[in-house]
Tab-separated table of C-alpha atoms in Angstrom:
chain	number	residue	atom	x	y	z
A	147	MET	CA	-40.696	-35.807	-42.569
A	148	SER	CA	-41.847	-32.108	-43.466
A	149	HIS	CA	-45.332	-32.761	-41.784
A	150	THR	CA	-43.630	-33.432	-38.268
A	151	LEU	CA	-41.857	-29.898	-38.392
A	152	PRO	CA	-44.379	-27.532	-36.821
A	153	HIS	CA	-41.620	-24.361	-36.980
A	154	ALA	CA	-44.572	-22.206	-35.391
A	155	ASN	CA	-43.529	-23.675	-32.102
A	156	PRO	CA	-39.862	-22.666	-31.328
A	157	CYS	CA	-39.408	-25.557	-28.808
A	158	SER	CA	-40.313	-28.129	-31.472
A	159	LEU	CA	-37.233	-26.867	-33.747
A	160	ILE	CA	-34.965	-26.333	-30.503
A	161	GLY	CA	-35.890	-29.796	-29.711
A	162	LEU	CA	-34.849	-31.182	-33.184
A	163	MET	CA	-31.806	-28.978	-33.177
A	164	THR	CA	-30.470	-30.120	-30.033
A	165	TYR	CA	-30.865	-33.636	-30.838
A	166	TYR	CA	-30.140	-33.866	-34.224
A	167	ARG	CA	-27.376	-31.380	-34.320
A	168	GLU	CA	-25.198	-33.038	-37.043
A	169	ALA	CA	-27.866	-34.592	-39.059
A	170	VAL	CA	-29.512	-31.465	-39.688
A	171	VAL	CA	-26.408	-29.719	-41.004
A	172	HIS	CA	-25.419	-32.463	-43.244
A	173	THR	CA	-28.896	-33.549	-44.492
A	174	ASN	CA	-30.277	-31.474	-47.145
A	175	GLU	CA	-33.457	-32.514	-47.370
A	176	LEU	CA	-33.853	-31.843	-43.524
A	177	LEU	CA	-32.749	-28.502	-43.892
A	178	ASP	CA	-34.994	-27.926	-46.951
A	179	SER	CA	-38.059	-29.141	-44.809
A	180	LEU	CA	-36.952	-26.846	-41.989
A	181	VAL	CA	-36.534	-23.924	-44.291
A	182	LYS	CA	-39.900	-24.842	-46.122
A	183	ALA	CA	-41.687	-25.031	-42.898
A	184	GLU	CA	-40.064	-21.625	-42.011
A	185	ASN	CA	-41.559	-19.862	-45.074
A	186	LYS	CA	-45.056	-21.649	-44.484
A	187	VAL	CA	-45.215	-19.911	-40.963
A	188	GLN	CA	-44.585	-16.505	-42.267
A	189	THR	CA	-46.654	-16.946	-45.337
A	190	ARG	CA	-49.559	-18.020	-42.814
A	191	VAL	CA	-48.719	-14.845	-40.809
A	192	LYS	CA	-49.008	-12.543	-43.800
A	193	ILE	CA	-52.159	-14.336	-45.018
A	194	GLY	CA	-53.778	-13.695	-41.337
A	195	LEU	CA	-52.911	-9.888	-41.916
A	196	ASN	CA	-54.094	-10.029	-45.464
A	197	SER	CA	-51.037	-8.710	-47.231
A	198	LYS	CA	-47.924	-10.099	-48.766
A	199	MET	CA	-46.301	-6.874	-49.362
A	200	PRO	CA	-42.628	-7.221	-48.537
A	201	SER	CA	-42.152	-3.710	-47.345
A	202	ARG	CA	-44.681	-4.414	-44.635
A	203	PHE	CA	-42.866	-7.703	-43.215
A	204	PRO	CA	-39.331	-7.141	-42.873
A	205	PRO	CA	-37.211	-9.845	-41.224
A	206	ALA	CA	-37.251	-7.727	-37.817
A	207	VAL	CA	-41.177	-8.231	-37.791
A	208	PHE	CA	-40.159	-12.157	-37.531
A	209	TYR	CA	-37.123	-12.576	-35.885
A	210	SER	CA	-36.806	-10.017	-33.259
A	211	PRO	CA	-37.066	-11.093	-29.536
A	212	LYS	CA	-40.856	-10.745	-28.353
A	213	GLU	CA	-39.610	-8.232	-25.951
A	214	LEU	CA	-39.084	-5.971	-28.634
A	215	GLY	CA	-42.209	-6.361	-30.625
A	216	GLY	CA	-41.225	-9.346	-32.829
A	217	LEU	CA	-42.408	-12.694	-33.188
A	218	GLY	CA	-39.162	-14.508	-31.752
A	219	MET	CA	-38.844	-16.699	-34.647
A	220	LEU	CA	-35.590	-18.888	-34.907
A	221	SER	CA	-34.153	-19.131	-38.520
A	222	MET	CA	-32.409	-22.078	-40.302
A	223	GLY	CA	-33.204	-20.333	-43.793
A	224	PHE	CA	-30.194	-17.931	-44.490
A	225	VAL	CA	-32.470	-14.821	-44.603
A	226	LEU	CA	-31.020	-12.032	-46.083
A	227	ILE	CA	-31.672	-8.694	-44.345
A	228	PRO	CA	-32.633	-5.990	-46.727
A	229	GLN	CA	-30.011	-2.741	-46.785
A	230	SER	CA	-32.658	-0.515	-46.521
A	231	ASP	CA	-33.709	-2.153	-43.260
A	232	LEU	CA	-30.244	-1.376	-41.168
A	233	ARG	CA	-30.461	2.502	-42.602
A	234	TRP	CA	-31.044	3.293	-39.015
A	235	SER	CA	-28.380	1.446	-37.351
A	236	LYS	CA	-25.703	3.418	-39.307
A	237	GLN	CA	-27.330	6.860	-37.812
A	238	THR	CA	-27.387	5.790	-34.198
A	239	ASP	CA	-24.794	5.847	-31.559
A	240	SER	CA	-25.099	2.169	-30.566
A	241	GLY	CA	-26.004	1.275	-34.180
A	242	GLY	CA	-23.446	0.685	-36.853
A	243	ILE	CA	-22.732	-3.204	-36.059
A	244	THR	CA	-19.181	-4.153	-36.955
A	245	HIS	CA	-19.012	-7.659	-35.820
A	246	PHE	CA	-21.026	-10.763	-34.443
A	247	ARG	CA	-20.366	-11.913	-30.882
A	248	SER	CA	-19.858	-15.624	-32.218
A	249	GLY	CA	-16.826	-14.659	-34.671
A	250	MET	CA	-19.073	-14.242	-37.926
A	251	THR	CA	-17.967	-11.676	-40.486
A	252	HIS	CA	-20.103	-8.378	-41.275
A	253	GLU	CA	-20.500	-8.219	-45.046
A	254	GLN	CA	-22.807	-5.724	-46.478
A	255	ASP	CA	-24.711	-9.024	-47.318
A	256	GLN	CA	-26.082	-9.153	-43.846
A	257	LEU	CA	-28.047	-12.577	-42.956
A	258	ILE	CA	-30.118	-13.691	-40.006
A	259	PRO	CA	-28.032	-15.625	-37.957
A	260	ASN	CA	-28.521	-19.441	-38.339
A	261	LEU	CA	-29.436	-21.592	-35.228
A	262	TYR	CA	-27.034	-24.526	-36.089
A	263	ARG	CA	-24.022	-22.197	-35.364
A	264	TYR	CA	-25.198	-21.931	-31.840
A	265	MET	CA	-25.499	-25.872	-31.014
A	266	GLN	CA	-22.039	-27.542	-30.097
A	267	PRO	CA	-21.654	-30.795	-32.179
A	268	TRP	CA	-22.005	-33.704	-29.915
A	269	GLU	CA	-18.517	-35.070	-30.100
A	270	SER	CA	-17.222	-32.036	-28.685
A	271	GLU	CA	-20.176	-32.116	-25.920
A	272	PHE	CA	-18.899	-35.240	-24.764
A	273	LEU	CA	-15.064	-34.395	-24.639
A	274	ASP	CA	-16.143	-30.886	-22.958
A	275	SER	CA	-18.345	-33.084	-20.491
A	276	ALA	CA	-15.500	-35.643	-19.771
A	277	ARG	CA	-13.165	-32.735	-18.854
A	278	VAL	CA	-15.723	-30.791	-16.767
A	279	TRP	CA	-16.678	-33.669	-14.849
A	280	SER	CA	-13.103	-34.850	-14.075
A	281	GLU	CA	-12.448	-31.185	-12.763
A	282	TYR	CA	-15.531	-31.601	-10.635
A	283	ALA	CA	-14.065	-34.476	-9.110
A	284	MET	CA	-10.614	-32.917	-8.557
A	285	LYS	CA	-12.638	-30.020	-6.919
A	286	ARG	CA	-14.893	-31.808	-4.628
A	287	LYS	CA	-11.846	-33.979	-3.409
A	288	GLU	CA	-9.970	-30.772	-2.468
A	289	ALA	CA	-13.042	-29.361	-0.623
A	290	THR	CA	-13.430	-32.451	1.401
A	291	ALA	CA	-10.121	-32.697	2.575
A	292	THR	CA	-10.289	-28.863	3.480
A	293	ASN	CA	-13.512	-29.830	5.199
A	294	ARG	CA	-15.606	-27.007	3.290
A	295	ARG	CA	-18.591	-27.332	0.770
A	296	LEU	CA	-18.433	-26.518	-2.889
A	297	THR	CA	-19.748	-22.765	-3.731
A	298	LEU	CA	-21.177	-21.427	-6.955
A	299	GLU	CA	-17.903	-19.352	-7.297
A	300	ASP	CA	-15.754	-22.786	-7.509
A	301	LEU	CA	-18.159	-24.126	-10.211
A	302	GLU	CA	-18.730	-21.115	-12.006
A	303	ASP	CA	-17.081	-21.936	-15.158
A	304	SER	CA	-18.727	-25.506	-15.556
A	305	TRP	CA	-21.895	-24.611	-14.186
A	306	ASP	CA	-23.788	-24.873	-17.602
A	307	ARG	CA	-21.651	-27.530	-18.902
A	308	GLY	CA	-21.204	-31.412	-19.080
A	309	ILE	CA	-23.662	-34.320	-19.789
A	310	PRO	CA	-25.827	-34.288	-17.508
A	311	ARG	CA	-24.978	-30.308	-16.510
A	312	ILE	CA	-22.852	-29.959	-13.150
A	313	ASN	CA	-25.676	-27.710	-12.040
A	314	THR	CA	-28.183	-30.927	-11.699
A	315	LEU	CA	-26.274	-31.790	-8.633
A	316	PHE	CA	-27.549	-28.658	-6.824
A	317	GLN	CA	-31.139	-28.919	-7.249
A	318	LYS	CA	-33.428	-29.346	-4.490
A	319	ASP	CA	-34.676	-32.896	-5.442
A	320	ARG	CA	-31.353	-34.135	-6.141
A	321	HIS	CA	-31.571	-36.655	-3.643
A	322	THR	CA	-35.110	-38.300	-4.959
A	323	LEU	CA	-33.921	-38.074	-8.531
A	324	ALA	CA	-31.240	-40.680	-7.880
A	325	TYR	CA	-34.294	-43.288	-7.246
A	326	ASP	CA	-35.996	-41.938	-10.466
A	327	LYS	CA	-35.261	-45.231	-12.674
A	328	GLY	CA	-36.492	-45.870	-15.997
A	329	TRP	CA	-37.152	-42.058	-16.650
A	330	ARG	CA	-35.998	-41.710	-20.141
A	331	VAL	CA	-37.943	-44.738	-21.263
A	332	ARG	CA	-41.237	-43.636	-19.421
A	333	THR	CA	-40.886	-40.203	-21.190
A	334	HIS	CA	-40.512	-41.766	-24.703
A	335	PHE	CA	-43.464	-43.883	-24.051
A	336	GLN	CA	-45.595	-40.586	-22.807
A	337	GLN	CA	-46.286	-40.185	-26.536
A	338	PHE	CA	-48.787	-43.007	-26.528
A	339	HIS	CA	-51.061	-41.590	-23.639
A	340	ARG	CA	-50.661	-37.644	-24.029
A	341	LEU	CA	-52.276	-35.778	-26.499
A	342	ARG	CA	-49.611	-32.939	-26.858
A	343	ALA	CA	-46.342	-33.726	-28.462
A	344	ASN	CA	-43.228	-33.417	-26.336
A	345	PRO	CA	-40.295	-32.179	-28.642
A	346	PHE	CA	-37.825	-32.992	-25.691
A	347	TRP	CA	-38.874	-36.607	-25.241
A	348	TRP	CA	-35.482	-38.001	-25.067
A	349	THR	CA	-34.237	-35.743	-22.174
A	350	SER	CA	-35.521	-34.203	-19.117
A	351	GLN	CA	-34.153	-31.014	-17.601
A	352	ARG	CA	-34.149	-32.069	-14.103
A	353	HIS	CA	-31.907	-35.085	-14.654
A	354	ASP	CA	-29.807	-33.899	-17.850
A	355	GLY	CA	-29.978	-30.132	-17.357
A	356	LYS	CA	-30.712	-27.689	-20.033
A	357	LEU	CA	-28.735	-29.090	-23.388
A	358	HIS	CA	-29.064	-26.076	-25.308
A	359	ASN	CA	-28.352	-22.290	-24.635
A	360	LEU	CA	-29.442	-19.607	-26.997
A	361	ASN	CA	-28.266	-16.533	-25.250
A	362	ASN	CA	-25.535	-15.604	-27.923
A	363	TYR	CA	-28.148	-16.123	-30.575
A	364	ARG	CA	-30.332	-13.702	-29.214
A	365	VAL	CA	-27.691	-11.225	-28.700
A	366	ASP	CA	-26.543	-11.813	-32.473
A	367	ILE	CA	-30.211	-11.508	-33.616
A	368	ILE	CA	-30.366	-8.016	-32.261
A	369	ALA	CA	-26.869	-6.814	-33.552
A	370	ALA	CA	-27.937	-8.365	-37.116
A	371	LEU	CA	-31.090	-6.344	-37.000
A	372	GLY	CA	-29.384	-3.060	-36.429
A	373	GLY	CA	-29.468	-3.109	-32.585
A	374	VAL	CA	-32.505	-2.118	-30.363
A	375	GLU	CA	-32.945	1.145	-32.014
A	376	GLY	CA	-32.787	-0.526	-35.654
A	377	ILE	CA	-35.713	-2.834	-34.277
A	378	LEU	CA	-37.775	-0.305	-32.761
A	379	GLU	CA	-37.709	1.803	-35.812
A	380	HIS	CA	-39.845	-1.008	-37.126
A	381	THR	CA	-42.415	-0.472	-34.601
A	382	LEU	CA	-44.937	2.021	-33.348
A	383	PHE	CA	-42.435	3.312	-30.650
A	384	LYS	CA	-41.922	6.595	-32.503
A	385	GLY	CA	-45.622	7.114	-32.305
């Protein structure tokens, strides 16, 4: 299994985590393989720079978003942030983070947020989907009765929810997609004639929508690493 987990490609990890949500969390061997792959990628980066000195590779280097000079890695490894890395966040106005957006506590032993916290279990996804789609049916019925069209404001709360996502009803090729039969099997069989691996072989963004949302993960990563100023202290920003 460990040979099929290319953690260097974030899409592979997201694809794996989105599909095997419960399995990853409850299978220690799979979790170990992911953590091992995460460490291998970091070791590879260190070897490429011909150095393994820990002070040269704080977590900010690997886990900060790319826009802030990091490598944008996703974590499943319970990575501890050294206290010395957070000393700048206590000196800046917007630093001194007191809590996470997703409700995690903020002890002194600060950890990089774990990816699986940001994936809703399939069971709650299905329950949420049933509710969202029944709400949509009611709203559509009301709109038809009053002779008007549904707007984005009507569906704002449920736009990125449901399976498939509600927003798939409003893409420009929605009419032709209705005739696209057997697309899931075709996507699955592409592995036999395409050289590139497709981590999302089981879904299609046009048919199902985007089944993961990592906006909160990004916010929490920045917060965990001491805010934007704390991260920029590890870059050439000062220079």
